[in-house]
Amino acid sequence: VNVSRRWLERFLRRSLDAEDVSTRLAAQGAAVDVIEPLNAGLGDIRVALVEEVRQHPNADRLRVCTVNDGSADRRQVVCGAPNVTAGRKYPFAPVGATVPVGKGGAPMRIEKAKLRGELSEGMLCSARELGVGVDADGLWELETDAAPGTFLLEALPLDDDRIVVDVTPNRPDLLGHKGVARELAASLGVPYRLPQLGPNALAPDVPPAQRAAGVRETVTGPLRVAIDDPEGCARFHAAVVRGVRVGPSPAWLRRPLEAVGVRSINNIVDATNYVMLELGQPMHAYDLATLKGPALVARRARAGETLVTLDGVERRLDGETTVIADAARVVGIGGIMGGHETEVRDGTTDLALEAAWFEPSRIRRARRALGLSTEASYRFERGVDRWNAAEAMRRSLEIILLTAGGTIEGSPVDLHPVVANPPRIFLRLARVKQVLGLELGLHEVERCLVAIGATVVAKPDDGRLAVDVPGWRPDLTTEIDLVEEVARMHGYDRVPTELRPFRVGTLPDAPAFAVKERIRRGLVAEGLSEVVSLPFTAADGEASVALLNPLADTGASLRRRLLPTLVRHAERNWNNHVRDVRLFEIGTVFERAEAGKRPVEQLRLGLVVTGAREPGHWASEAAPDVDAWDLKGLAEVAGALAHPGATWHVEGDHFMARVKDGRTVGWAGRLAADTPPWGGALFGVEIDVTDGARGPVRVEPLPTTPAAERDLSLVLPDGVASTAVIQVIRQAAGDLLEAVHVTAEFRGSAVGEGRRSVTFRLTFRAPDRTLRDADVDASETRVLSALERELGLSRRGA
Amino acid sequence: MPSRRRWTGAVHPVGGHRRDREIFRGLGFAIALGPRSRPTGTTSSRSTSPPITRRWTCTTRCISEVPPTVDEPGAGRLLLRTHTSPVQIRVMHASEPPIRVIMPGMVYRSDAFDPSHAPAFEQIEGLAIDEGVSFVDLKATLTHFARRFFSPSTAVRFRPSFFPFTEPSAEMDVECQLCHGSGCGACKGTGWMEILGCGMVHRACSSRAASTRSATPASPSAWVPARITMLRHGVPDIRLLYEGDMRFLSQFTAARSSTGGDT
């Protein structure tokens, strides 16, 4: 909400610094988004007295003026405005000054110039040229006692700051200057009161409102006022004014509105807007002559009723919407917008004024149903003070009488069918201490409550305070609300920050988190960098979970797999001329479940690698690119980290990870990508992550005896995998076999087509003695015969 | 002449929330994650491992900015959650105090992907539940966190705020990490940056959940690790965190000698 610094100053009767206001409001929970200085460009403009005006010798429409700008010499200024008059004061831009709105709207610097042969040393300005008004048809005649040469900003209340306050939804009281002034007054420890209206010290006489409590209908002057929908409209203030002259507003009424960005319309509409911005109470003025009856009735809309609202749009209404009707038809949507036919026009002479209270939830509903949000609905749906519309009515009547004349017919009425009072809340000092952890005395608690406008009505001996909350704080309904107010007014700054003793939490770290950490450590050790991606991709098959409202550029579905996004990352790196890419991601993927169920989620590990196996180094030839064996290694590492118990199997041109029951849990292989000619092959792994608990590593005793090694070079026909050979070796060799490694593979004419020679290195060891050749020979013989028997293999060259 | 190195990997600056976790571990907090596949509202949620996150909310409530939404046949329109808080508080009340946990979870927004917004990011919730936990403990704990995360001299302030489920509520600001309080474009001239929301759990929230422990004070807080990480490391564009650029990620390798910064 926009707040004018000057308006606040008039409440507090002291000058304020916008930055200080911002700091104080923030400390009390109303953060300030931005401070916009207004009319800051007028710093060069001075008040000047035109002493003499004569006709320009060479131009009918120009005048040559002698101007007293406070300096010793008089200035000669050529002026085209028809209303320039000797003996009057005008804003004056001397040579070198900048006028905010020059020709074409841009700021204009004033230079010494000759106009049709006459010297002109400066410029007399209109309000429009200074950006403070619209009366462009002449110079701005200043009504000021200030001496010539005084800066305009010192002579007139023009400089201001528009303070944009970020009001939280629980604080409707801050949607008017009075509420903001109240908060500031509490912060500064000073009183506040309603500013005087206009230059006149005496406000016009407005009779007090006639209370019409417990009834649904009353009259004010000729106007019948009724509430047929007390759930939607609980209270209705109305008044009738006759004989007004609708016209432009005086500066004192117009300027505050413009300072907060509200356009001045006419004195009547401005009066209601002024009151809304000052007190937070939205109001509406009807042209009495257009009201049938005349009557104003708050009731539910009837089926099929429509209304053309002020904005010229025809609105269809439903029965949940509270409307204001006259004797014949709907004339306004209660708390949202008035009707077009009954609005105040230039020729209007008689007014009916409304200041009502509408139920917030009903306004919210109607606002949504109509798709129509206004300044009024914004306030009503957050909650307007139900007990203060009388003040708003009185104030608007004063402004109208001051600016438009007229007389009040009858007395204003305050119709409220069901009398209600603001709630009384009991606050225990013990509760304050428990929640805040602060020992606050009764005196301080009371001070805080009074600062928000609450009344402490009783202090019983049991440590409870009976507190009547003010009507402008509909958010205060329970004890804890008051505890928060005490904290806020005591000051969050004064809450200490030293840590107090605490009990350590008893929950352990989540197992899934430990798994993620293990994966991170393991893959970073493999030289891979972790990446985090957005979980959105293009649709990826039937099982993709589609978004109803996808954002541009980020994909229309939730991801089903990690690898497609990782491929995009690799391609982006290639675009950046980065050839070596080593990335992994731990993230959730989504898939459609059976009908009626929410999408299935699965935690996955994905990785991609491309480029050189090792970083280049000057002393070595360039390392070869990563290949399928690197991929297999990374797949095995990923499996060990993410899904213990899964084993990798060759399947066509890729690997699949399976668990015991045959379920596939992972994939590893070469990836299709948009690879530049200089890019390497791209390999990737994706595997499900399980969070089974793992015990600690158990250390095996280190060997105390030497090992013996034997190499077996075997000729393997294609189709016999080395893993099968190793399996047979392990089974046949007996307890002495410690390890089997593949040390070489050889193909060629010496071996024969469709065959390869593979060398296996067998390591033997006995834990308690040094092995003799005979022990190893016996084992080797068993191995060879088993290989012959089970796989039909024999030693190369044998 | 240059030495010979191997490829060195890096943990993502936000991945694993290493720093958040270390600081909170020192204050007796554990890290909690929700088992993802477990249906919500089951009795198993009373076990010692707290199931936390419900990723989906139904579109019965109005949210001014509709986050990413999916329409599953039979399951209705589902919103990806924009906040993790209310569900977590309710569920955490199913465990025995003292509870001190931090809980990361993805949240989703309808924000365009631009230098300062991402449509999906992790949020971390902190939660302390125990007899005697008060607003003083909340402020002290989070101030400690901010000073350890940034630097011991970092200025911290708490401002009253409004959240539907906490009272008193507060927002925590730290001094702008660019201008250190003098005011600049990044902090809109205020010298402060808002990094975290927190409060004391409203009884209306807690009593609906677990009646027996409704009187136990609870102080939750929520922050976005990506945001504070960007401040700490001077990351100019949030998209760098999500685009897998090796030139960016490799700056976070532990053994990077040229800059010697702490990751």
CSV table of N, CA, C and O in Angstrom, one decimal, chain A residues 26-27 29 170 435-437 481 484 488 492 495 497 502-503 505-507 509-510 513 517 520 528-532 546-549 551 569 572-573 576 580 583 588 590 592 596 598 601 612-613 617-618 620, chain B residues 2-4 7 9-12 16 21 25 27-28 30-31 33 36 48 55-56 58 67 69-70 72-73 98 100 110-111 119 130 134-136 139-140 159-160 162 167-169 202 241-247:
chain,number,residue,atom,x,y,z
A,26,ALA,N,9.6,-1.5,9.5
A,26,ALA,CA,10.1,-2.8,9.3
A,26,ALA,C,10.3,-3.5,10.7
A,26,ALA,O,9.9,-4.7,10.8
A,27,ALA,N,10.7,-2.8,11.6
A,27,ALA,CA,11.0,-3.4,12.9
A,27,ALA,C,9.7,-3.8,13.6
A,27,ALA,O,9.6,-4.6,14.5
A,29,GLY,N,7.1,-5.0,11.7
A,29,GLY,CA,6.4,-6.0,10.9
A,29,GLY,C,5.8,-5.5,9.6
A,29,GLY,O,5.2,-6.3,8.9
A,170,ASN,N,-2.7,-10.1,7.5
A,170,ASN,CA,-3.4,-10.0,8.8
A,170,ASN,C,-3.5,-8.6,9.4
A,170,ASN,O,-4.0,-8.4,10.5
A,435,VAL,N,6.0,-18.5,26.0
A,435,VAL,CA,6.2,-18.5,24.5
A,435,VAL,C,7.4,-17.6,24.2
A,435,VAL,O,8.2,-18.0,23.3
A,436,LEU,N,7.6,-16.5,24.8
A,436,LEU,CA,8.7,-15.6,24.4
A,436,LEU,C,10.0,-15.9,25.1
A,436,LEU,O,11.0,-15.6,24.6
A,437,GLY,N,9.9,-16.6,26.3
A,437,GLY,CA,11.1,-16.9,27.0
A,437,GLY,C,11.7,-15.6,27.7
A,437,GLY,O,12.9,-15.5,28.0
A,481,ASP,N,-2.4,-14.3,20.0
A,481,ASP,CA,-2.3,-13.1,19.2
A,481,ASP,C,-1.8,-11.9,20.0
A,481,ASP,O,-1.0,-11.1,19.5
A,484,GLU,N,2.0,-12.3,20.7
A,484,GLU,CA,2.7,-11.8,19.5
A,484,GLU,C,2.8,-10.2,19.5
A,484,GLU,O,3.8,-9.6,19.3
A,488,ARG,N,6.0,-7.9,19.6
A,488,ARG,CA,6.2,-6.9,18.5
A,488,ARG,C,6.5,-5.6,19.1
A,488,ARG,O,7.4,-4.8,18.7
A,492,TYR,N,11.4,-7.0,18.7
A,492,TYR,CA,12.2,-8.3,18.4
A,492,TYR,C,13.7,-8.0,18.7
A,492,TYR,O,14.4,-8.9,19.0
A,495,VAL,N,15.1,-9.1,22.0
A,495,VAL,CA,15.1,-10.5,22.4
A,495,VAL,C,16.6,-10.9,22.3
A,495,VAL,O,17.2,-10.7,21.3
A,497,THR,N,20.2,-12.9,22.0
A,497,THR,CA,20.6,-13.9,21.0
A,497,THR,C,21.6,-14.9,21.5
A,497,THR,O,22.1,-15.8,20.8
A,502,PHE,N,20.2,-26.6,25.8
A,502,PHE,CA,19.1,-27.3,25.1
A,502,PHE,C,19.3,-28.8,25.2
A,502,PHE,O,20.4,-29.2,25.5
A,503,ARG,N,18.3,-29.5,25.0
A,503,ARG,CA,18.4,-31.0,24.9
A,503,ARG,C,18.6,-31.4,23.4
A,503,ARG,O,17.9,-30.9,22.5
A,505,GLY,N,18.4,-33.4,20.1
A,505,GLY,CA,17.3,-34.2,19.5
A,505,GLY,C,17.6,-35.7,19.5
A,505,GLY,O,18.7,-36.1,19.5
A,506,THR,N,16.5,-36.4,19.6
A,506,THR,CA,16.7,-37.9,19.8
A,506,THR,C,16.5,-38.6,18.4
A,506,THR,O,16.8,-39.8,18.3
A,507,LEU,N,16.0,-37.9,17.4
A,507,LEU,CA,15.8,-38.6,16.1
A,507,LEU,C,17.2,-38.7,15.5
A,507,LEU,O,18.0,-37.8,15.5
A,509,ASP,N,19.7,-39.3,12.0
A,509,ASP,CA,19.7,-38.8,10.6
A,509,ASP,C,18.9,-39.8,9.8
A,509,ASP,O,18.9,-41.0,10.1
A,510,ALA,N,18.2,-39.3,8.8
A,510,ALA,CA,17.4,-40.2,8.0
A,510,ALA,C,18.3,-41.1,7.2
A,510,ALA,O,19.3,-40.7,6.7
A,513,PHE,N,19.2,-40.1,3.7
A,513,PHE,CA,20.2,-39.0,3.6
A,513,PHE,C,21.6,-39.6,3.7
A,513,PHE,O,22.5,-39.2,2.9
A,517,GLU,N,24.7,-39.2,0.9
A,517,GLU,CA,26.0,-38.7,1.2
A,517,GLU,C,27.1,-39.7,0.8
A,517,GLU,O,28.1,-39.3,0.3
A,520,ARG,N,27.5,-39.3,-2.9
A,520,ARG,CA,28.3,-38.1,-3.2
A,520,ARG,C,29.7,-38.3,-3.0
A,520,ARG,O,30.6,-38.0,-3.9
A,528,LEU,N,33.9,-37.0,-10.5
A,528,LEU,CA,32.6,-36.5,-11.1
A,528,LEU,C,32.1,-35.4,-10.2
A,528,LEU,O,32.3,-35.4,-9.0
A,529,SER,N,31.5,-34.4,-10.9
A,529,SER,CA,30.9,-33.3,-10.2
A,529,SER,C,29.4,-33.4,-10.1
A,529,SER,O,28.7,-33.8,-11.0
A,530,GLU,N,28.9,-33.0,-8.9
A,530,GLU,CA,27.5,-33.2,-8.7
A,530,GLU,C,26.7,-32.0,-9.4
A,530,GLU,O,27.2,-30.9,-9.4
A,531,VAL,N,25.6,-32.3,-10.0
A,531,VAL,CA,24.7,-31.3,-10.6
A,531,VAL,C,23.3,-31.5,-10.0
A,531,VAL,O,22.9,-32.5,-9.6
A,532,VAL,N,22.6,-30.3,-10.0
A,532,VAL,CA,21.2,-30.3,-9.6
A,532,VAL,C,20.5,-29.8,-10.8
A,532,VAL,O,20.9,-28.8,-11.4
A,546,ALA,N,2.3,-35.2,-16.9
A,546,ALA,CA,2.3,-33.9,-17.6
A,546,ALA,C,1.8,-32.8,-16.6
A,546,ALA,O,1.0,-33.0,-15.8
A,547,LEU,N,2.4,-31.6,-16.8
A,547,LEU,CA,1.9,-30.4,-16.1
A,547,LEU,C,0.8,-29.7,-16.8
A,547,LEU,O,0.8,-29.7,-18.0
A,548,LEU,N,-0.1,-29.2,-16.1
A,548,LEU,CA,-1.3,-28.5,-16.7
A,548,LEU,C,-0.8,-27.1,-17.1
A,548,LEU,O,-1.4,-26.5,-18.0
A,549,ASN,N,0.1,-26.5,-16.3
A,549,ASN,CA,0.5,-25.1,-16.6
A,549,ASN,C,2.0,-25.0,-16.7
A,549,ASN,O,2.7,-24.4,-15.9
A,551,LEU,N,5.8,-24.0,-17.5
A,551,LEU,CA,6.4,-22.8,-17.8
A,551,LEU,C,7.2,-22.9,-19.1
A,551,LEU,O,7.6,-23.9,-19.5
A,569,HIS,N,22.8,-31.3,-20.3
A,569,HIS,CA,23.9,-30.6,-19.7
A,569,HIS,C,25.3,-30.8,-20.4
A,569,HIS,O,26.1,-29.9,-20.6
A,572,ARG,N,25.3,-28.7,-23.4
A,572,ARG,CA,25.5,-27.3,-23.1
A,572,ARG,C,27.0,-27.0,-22.9
A,572,ARG,O,27.5,-26.0,-23.3
A,573,ASN,N,27.6,-28.0,-22.2
A,573,ASN,CA,29.1,-27.9,-22.0
A,573,ASN,C,29.8,-27.9,-23.3
A,573,ASN,O,30.8,-27.1,-23.5
A,576,ASN,N,29.8,-24.7,-24.8
A,576,ASN,CA,30.8,-23.8,-24.2
A,576,ASN,C,32.2,-24.2,-24.5
A,576,ASN,O,33.1,-23.7,-23.8
A,580,ASP,N,35.6,-32.1,-21.7
A,580,ASP,CA,35.6,-33.1,-20.7
A,580,ASP,C,34.5,-32.8,-19.7
A,580,ASP,O,34.5,-31.9,-19.0
A,583,LEU,N,29.6,-35.6,-14.8
A,583,LEU,CA,28.6,-35.1,-14.0
A,583,LEU,C,27.8,-36.3,-13.4
A,583,LEU,O,27.6,-37.3,-14.0
A,588,THR,N,14.9,-37.2,-7.8
A,588,THR,CA,13.7,-37.9,-7.9
A,588,THR,C,13.1,-37.9,-9.3
A,588,THR,O,13.1,-36.9,-9.9
A,590,PHE,N,9.6,-39.2,-11.6
A,590,PHE,CA,8.1,-39.3,-11.5
A,590,PHE,C,7.5,-40.1,-12.6
A,590,PHE,O,8.0,-40.0,-13.7
A,592,ARG,N,3.7,-41.9,-13.9
A,592,ARG,CA,2.2,-42.2,-13.7
A,592,ARG,C,2.0,-43.5,-13.0
A,592,ARG,O,2.6,-44.5,-13.3
A,596,GLY,N,-6.2,-43.4,-10.5
A,596,GLY,CA,-6.7,-43.1,-9.2
A,596,GLY,C,-5.6,-42.9,-8.2
A,596,GLY,O,-5.8,-42.6,-7.0
A,598,ARG,N,-1.7,-41.4,-6.9
A,598,ARG,CA,-0.8,-40.3,-7.2
A,598,ARG,C,0.5,-40.8,-7.9
A,598,ARG,O,0.8,-42.0,-7.8
A,601,GLU,N,7.0,-42.0,-7.2
A,601,GLU,CA,8.3,-41.3,-7.2
A,601,GLU,C,9.4,-42.3,-6.8
A,601,GLU,O,9.2,-43.2,-6.1
A,612,ALA,N,38.4,-36.9,-22.1
A,612,ALA,CA,39.7,-37.6,-21.8
A,612,ALA,C,39.6,-38.3,-20.5
A,612,ALA,O,38.9,-37.9,-19.6
A,613,ARG,N,40.2,-39.5,-20.4
A,613,ARG,CA,40.2,-40.3,-19.2
A,613,ARG,C,41.0,-39.6,-18.1
A,613,ARG,O,40.6,-39.7,-16.9
A,617,HIS,N,48.6,-33.6,-19.7
A,617,HIS,CA,49.8,-33.1,-19.0
A,617,HIS,C,50.9,-33.1,-20.0
A,617,HIS,O,51.1,-33.9,-20.9
A,618,TRP,N,51.8,-32.1,-19.8
A,618,TRP,CA,52.8,-31.8,-20.8
A,618,TRP,C,53.8,-32.9,-21.0
A,618,TRP,O,54.4,-33.1,-22.1
A,620,SER,N,53.2,-36.1,-20.9
A,620,SER,CA,52.6,-37.4,-21.4
A,620,SER,C,51.9,-37.1,-22.7
A,620,SER,O,51.5,-36.0,-23.0
B,2,PRO,N,54.1,-27.5,-14.6
B,2,PRO,CA,52.9,-27.9,-13.9
B,2,PRO,C,53.0,-29.4,-13.5
B,2,PRO,O,53.6,-30.2,-14.2
B,3,SER,N,52.3,-29.6,-12.4
B,3,SER,CA,52.3,-31.0,-11.9
B,3,SER,C,51.2,-31.8,-12.7
B,3,SER,O,50.5,-31.3,-13.5
B,4,ARG,N,51.1,-33.1,-12.4
B,4,ARG,CA,50.2,-34.0,-13.0
B,4,ARG,C,49.0,-34.2,-12.0
B,4,ARG,O,49.3,-34.5,-10.9
B,7,TRP,N,41.3,-36.1,-12.5
B,7,TRP,CA,40.1,-35.4,-12.4
B,7,TRP,C,39.7,-35.3,-11.0
B,7,TRP,O,39.7,-36.2,-10.2
B,9,GLY,N,36.4,-34.2,-8.6
B,9,GLY,CA,34.9,-33.9,-8.7
B,9,GLY,C,34.6,-32.9,-7.6
B,9,GLY,O,35.5,-32.5,-6.8
B,10,ALA,N,33.3,-32.5,-7.6
B,10,ALA,CA,32.9,-31.5,-6.6
B,10,ALA,C,31.5,-31.8,-6.2
B,10,ALA,O,30.7,-32.2,-7.0
B,11,VAL,N,31.2,-31.6,-4.9
B,11,VAL,CA,29.8,-31.7,-4.4
B,11,VAL,C,29.2,-30.4,-4.9
B,11,VAL,O,29.8,-29.3,-4.8
B,12,HIS,N,27.9,-30.5,-5.3
B,12,HIS,CA,27.2,-29.2,-5.7
B,12,HIS,C,27.1,-28.3,-4.5
B,12,HIS,O,26.9,-28.8,-3.4
B,16,GLY,N,23.3,-31.6,-0.8
B,16,GLY,CA,23.7,-32.2,0.5
B,16,GLY,C,23.6,-31.2,1.6
B,16,GLY,O,23.7,-31.6,2.8
B,21,ARG,N,23.9,-28.3,7.4
B,21,ARG,CA,23.8,-29.5,8.3
B,21,ARG,C,24.9,-29.5,9.4
B,21,ARG,O,24.6,-29.8,10.5
B,25,ARG,N,24.0,-29.5,13.1
B,25,ARG,CA,24.4,-30.7,13.9
B,25,ARG,C,25.1,-30.3,15.2
B,25,ARG,O,24.9,-30.9,16.2
B,27,LEU,N,24.3,-28.0,16.9
B,27,LEU,CA,23.2,-27.5,17.9
B,27,LEU,C,22.3,-28.7,18.2
B,27,LEU,O,21.2,-28.5,18.7
B,28,GLY,N,22.7,-29.9,17.9
B,28,GLY,CA,21.9,-31.1,18.3
B,28,GLY,C,20.8,-31.4,17.3
B,28,GLY,O,19.9,-32.1,17.7
B,30,ALA,N,19.4,-33.2,13.8
B,30,ALA,CA,19.6,-34.3,12.9
B,30,ALA,C,19.0,-33.9,11.5
B,30,ALA,O,18.2,-32.9,11.5
B,31,ILE,N,19.4,-34.6,10.5
B,31,ILE,CA,18.7,-34.3,9.2
B,31,ILE,C,17.7,-35.4,8.9
B,31,ILE,O,17.9,-36.6,9.1
B,33,LEU,N,14.6,-36.9,6.2
B,33,LEU,CA,14.0,-36.9,4.9
B,33,LEU,C,12.8,-37.7,4.9
B,33,LEU,O,12.7,-38.7,5.7
B,36,ARG,N,9.9,-41.5,0.3
B,36,ARG,CA,9.0,-40.9,-0.7
B,36,ARG,C,7.8,-41.7,-1.1
B,36,ARG,O,6.7,-41.2,-1.4
B,48,THR,N,10.2,-43.9,14.4
B,48,THR,CA,11.2,-43.0,14.8
B,48,THR,C,11.7,-42.2,13.6
B,48,THR,O,12.2,-41.1,13.8
B,55,ARG,N,4.4,-34.3,-1.2
B,55,ARG,CA,4.8,-33.4,-2.4
B,55,ARG,C,3.6,-32.7,-3.0
B,55,ARG,O,3.7,-31.7,-3.6
B,56,TRP,N,2.4,-33.4,-2.8
B,56,TRP,CA,1.2,-32.9,-3.5
B,56,TRP,C,0.2,-32.3,-2.6
B,56,TRP,O,0.0,-32.8,-1.5
B,58,CYS,N,-4.0,-30.9,-2.9
B,58,CYS,CA,-5.1,-30.9,-3.8
B,58,CYS,C,-5.5,-29.4,-4.0
B,58,CYS,O,-5.2,-28.6,-3.1
B,67,PRO,N,1.1,-23.0,-8.5
B,67,PRO,CA,2.4,-23.6,-8.9
B,67,PRO,C,2.1,-24.7,-9.9
B,67,PRO,O,1.0,-25.0,-10.3
B,69,THR,N,1.1,-27.8,-11.7
B,69,THR,CA,0.0,-28.6,-11.4
B,69,THR,C,-0.1,-29.8,-12.4
B,69,THR,O,0.2,-29.6,-13.6
B,70,VAL,N,-0.5,-30.9,-11.9
B,70,VAL,CA,-0.7,-32.1,-12.8
B,70,VAL,C,-2.1,-32.6,-12.6
B,70,VAL,O,-2.7,-32.3,-11.6
B,72,GLU,N,-4.0,-35.9,-12.8
B,72,GLU,CA,-3.9,-37.4,-12.9
B,72,GLU,C,-5.3,-38.0,-13.0
B,72,GLU,O,-6.1,-37.7,-12.1
B,73,PRO,N,-5.6,-38.8,-14.0
B,73,PRO,CA,-6.9,-39.4,-14.1
B,73,PRO,C,-7.3,-40.1,-12.8
B,73,PRO,O,-6.5,-40.9,-12.3
B,98,PRO,N,12.6,-34.6,23.0
B,98,PRO,CA,13.0,-33.4,22.2
B,98,PRO,C,13.3,-33.8,20.8
B,98,PRO,O,13.9,-34.8,20.5
B,100,ARG,N,14.8,-32.2,17.3
B,100,ARG,CA,15.6,-31.2,16.7
B,100,ARG,C,16.0,-31.7,15.4
B,100,ARG,O,16.9,-32.6,15.3
B,110,SER,N,5.5,-21.1,-9.6
B,110,SER,CA,5.1,-20.8,-11.0
B,110,SER,C,6.1,-19.7,-11.6
B,110,SER,O,5.7,-19.1,-12.6
B,111,ASP,N,7.2,-19.5,-10.9
B,111,ASP,CA,8.1,-18.4,-11.4
B,111,ASP,C,8.8,-18.8,-12.7
B,111,ASP,O,9.2,-20.0,-12.8
B,119,PRO,N,11.8,-22.3,-10.9
B,119,PRO,CA,10.5,-22.9,-10.7
B,119,PRO,C,10.5,-24.1,-9.7
B,119,PRO,O,9.4,-24.5,-9.3
B,130,ASP,N,10.3,-29.0,22.2
B,130,ASP,CA,10.7,-29.5,23.5
B,130,ASP,C,10.0,-28.5,24.5
B,130,ASP,O,9.7,-27.4,24.2
B,134,SER,N,11.5,-21.6,23.5
B,134,SER,CA,10.8,-20.3,23.4
B,134,SER,C,11.3,-19.5,22.2
B,134,SER,O,12.2,-19.9,21.5
B,135,PHE,N,10.7,-18.3,22.1
B,135,PHE,CA,11.1,-17.4,21.1
B,135,PHE,C,12.6,-17.0,21.2
B,135,PHE,O,13.3,-16.8,20.2
B,136,VAL,N,13.0,-16.9,22.4
B,136,VAL,CA,14.5,-16.6,22.6
B,136,VAL,C,15.3,-17.7,22.0
B,136,VAL,O,16.3,-17.4,21.3
B,139,LYS,N,15.3,-17.3,18.2
B,139,LYS,CA,16.2,-16.2,17.7
B,139,LYS,C,17.6,-16.5,17.9
B,139,LYS,O,18.4,-16.3,16.9
B,140,ALA,N,18.0,-17.1,19.0
B,140,ALA,CA,19.4,-17.4,19.3
B,140,ALA,C,19.9,-18.4,18.3
B,140,ALA,O,21.0,-18.3,17.8
B,159,ARG,N,12.4,-9.4,12.2
B,159,ARG,CA,11.3,-8.5,11.9
B,159,ARG,C,10.0,-9.3,12.2
B,159,ARG,O,9.9,-10.4,11.7
B,160,PRO,N,9.0,-8.7,12.8
B,160,PRO,CA,7.7,-9.3,12.9
B,160,PRO,C,7.2,-9.6,11.5
B,160,PRO,O,7.4,-8.8,10.6
B,162,PHE,N,4.1,-12.4,9.2
B,162,PHE,CA,2.9,-13.1,9.3
B,162,PHE,C,3.0,-14.4,8.6
B,162,PHE,O,3.2,-14.4,7.4
B,167,GLU,N,3.0,-18.1,15.5
B,167,GLU,CA,2.7,-16.8,16.2
B,167,GLU,C,3.5,-16.9,17.5
B,167,GLU,O,3.3,-17.8,18.3
B,168,PRO,N,4.4,-16.0,17.8
B,168,PRO,CA,4.8,-14.9,16.9
B,168,PRO,C,5.6,-15.4,15.7
B,168,PRO,O,6.2,-16.4,15.8
B,169,SER,N,5.5,-14.7,14.6
B,169,SER,CA,6.2,-15.0,13.4
B,169,SER,C,7.3,-13.9,13.2
B,169,SER,O,7.2,-12.8,13.6
B,202,HIS,N,1.7,-22.2,16.1
B,202,HIS,CA,0.4,-21.8,16.6
B,202,HIS,C,-0.3,-23.0,17.2
B,202,HIS,O,-0.3,-24.0,16.6
B,241,LEU,N,23.2,-22.6,-10.9
B,241,LEU,CA,23.1,-23.8,-10.0
B,241,LEU,C,22.4,-25.0,-10.6
B,241,LEU,O,22.5,-26.1,-10.1
B,242,TYR,N,21.7,-24.8,-11.7
B,242,TYR,CA,20.9,-25.9,-12.3
B,242,TYR,C,21.3,-26.3,-13.7
B,242,TYR,O,20.6,-27.1,-14.3
B,243,GLU,N,22.3,-25.7,-14.2
B,243,GLU,CA,22.6,-26.0,-15.6
B,243,GLU,C,23.8,-26.9,-15.9
B,243,GLU,O,24.1,-27.1,-17.1
B,244,GLY,N,24.4,-27.4,-14.9
B,244,GLY,CA,25.4,-28.4,-15.1
B,244,GLY,C,26.6,-27.9,-15.8
B,244,GLY,O,27.3,-28.7,-16.6
B,245,ASP,N,27.0,-26.7,-15.7
B,245,ASP,CA,28.1,-26.1,-16.4
B,245,ASP,C,29.4,-26.5,-15.6
B,245,ASP,O,29.6,-26.1,-14.5
B,246,MET,N,30.3,-27.2,-16.3
B,246,MET,CA,31.5,-27.7,-15.7
B,246,MET,C,32.4,-26.6,-15.2
B,246,MET,O,33.0,-26.7,-14.2
B,247,ARG,N,32.3,-25.5,-15.9
B,247,ARG,CA,33.2,-24.3,-15.6
B,247,ARG,C,32.7,-23.7,-14.2
B,247,ARG,O,33.5,-23.1,-13.5
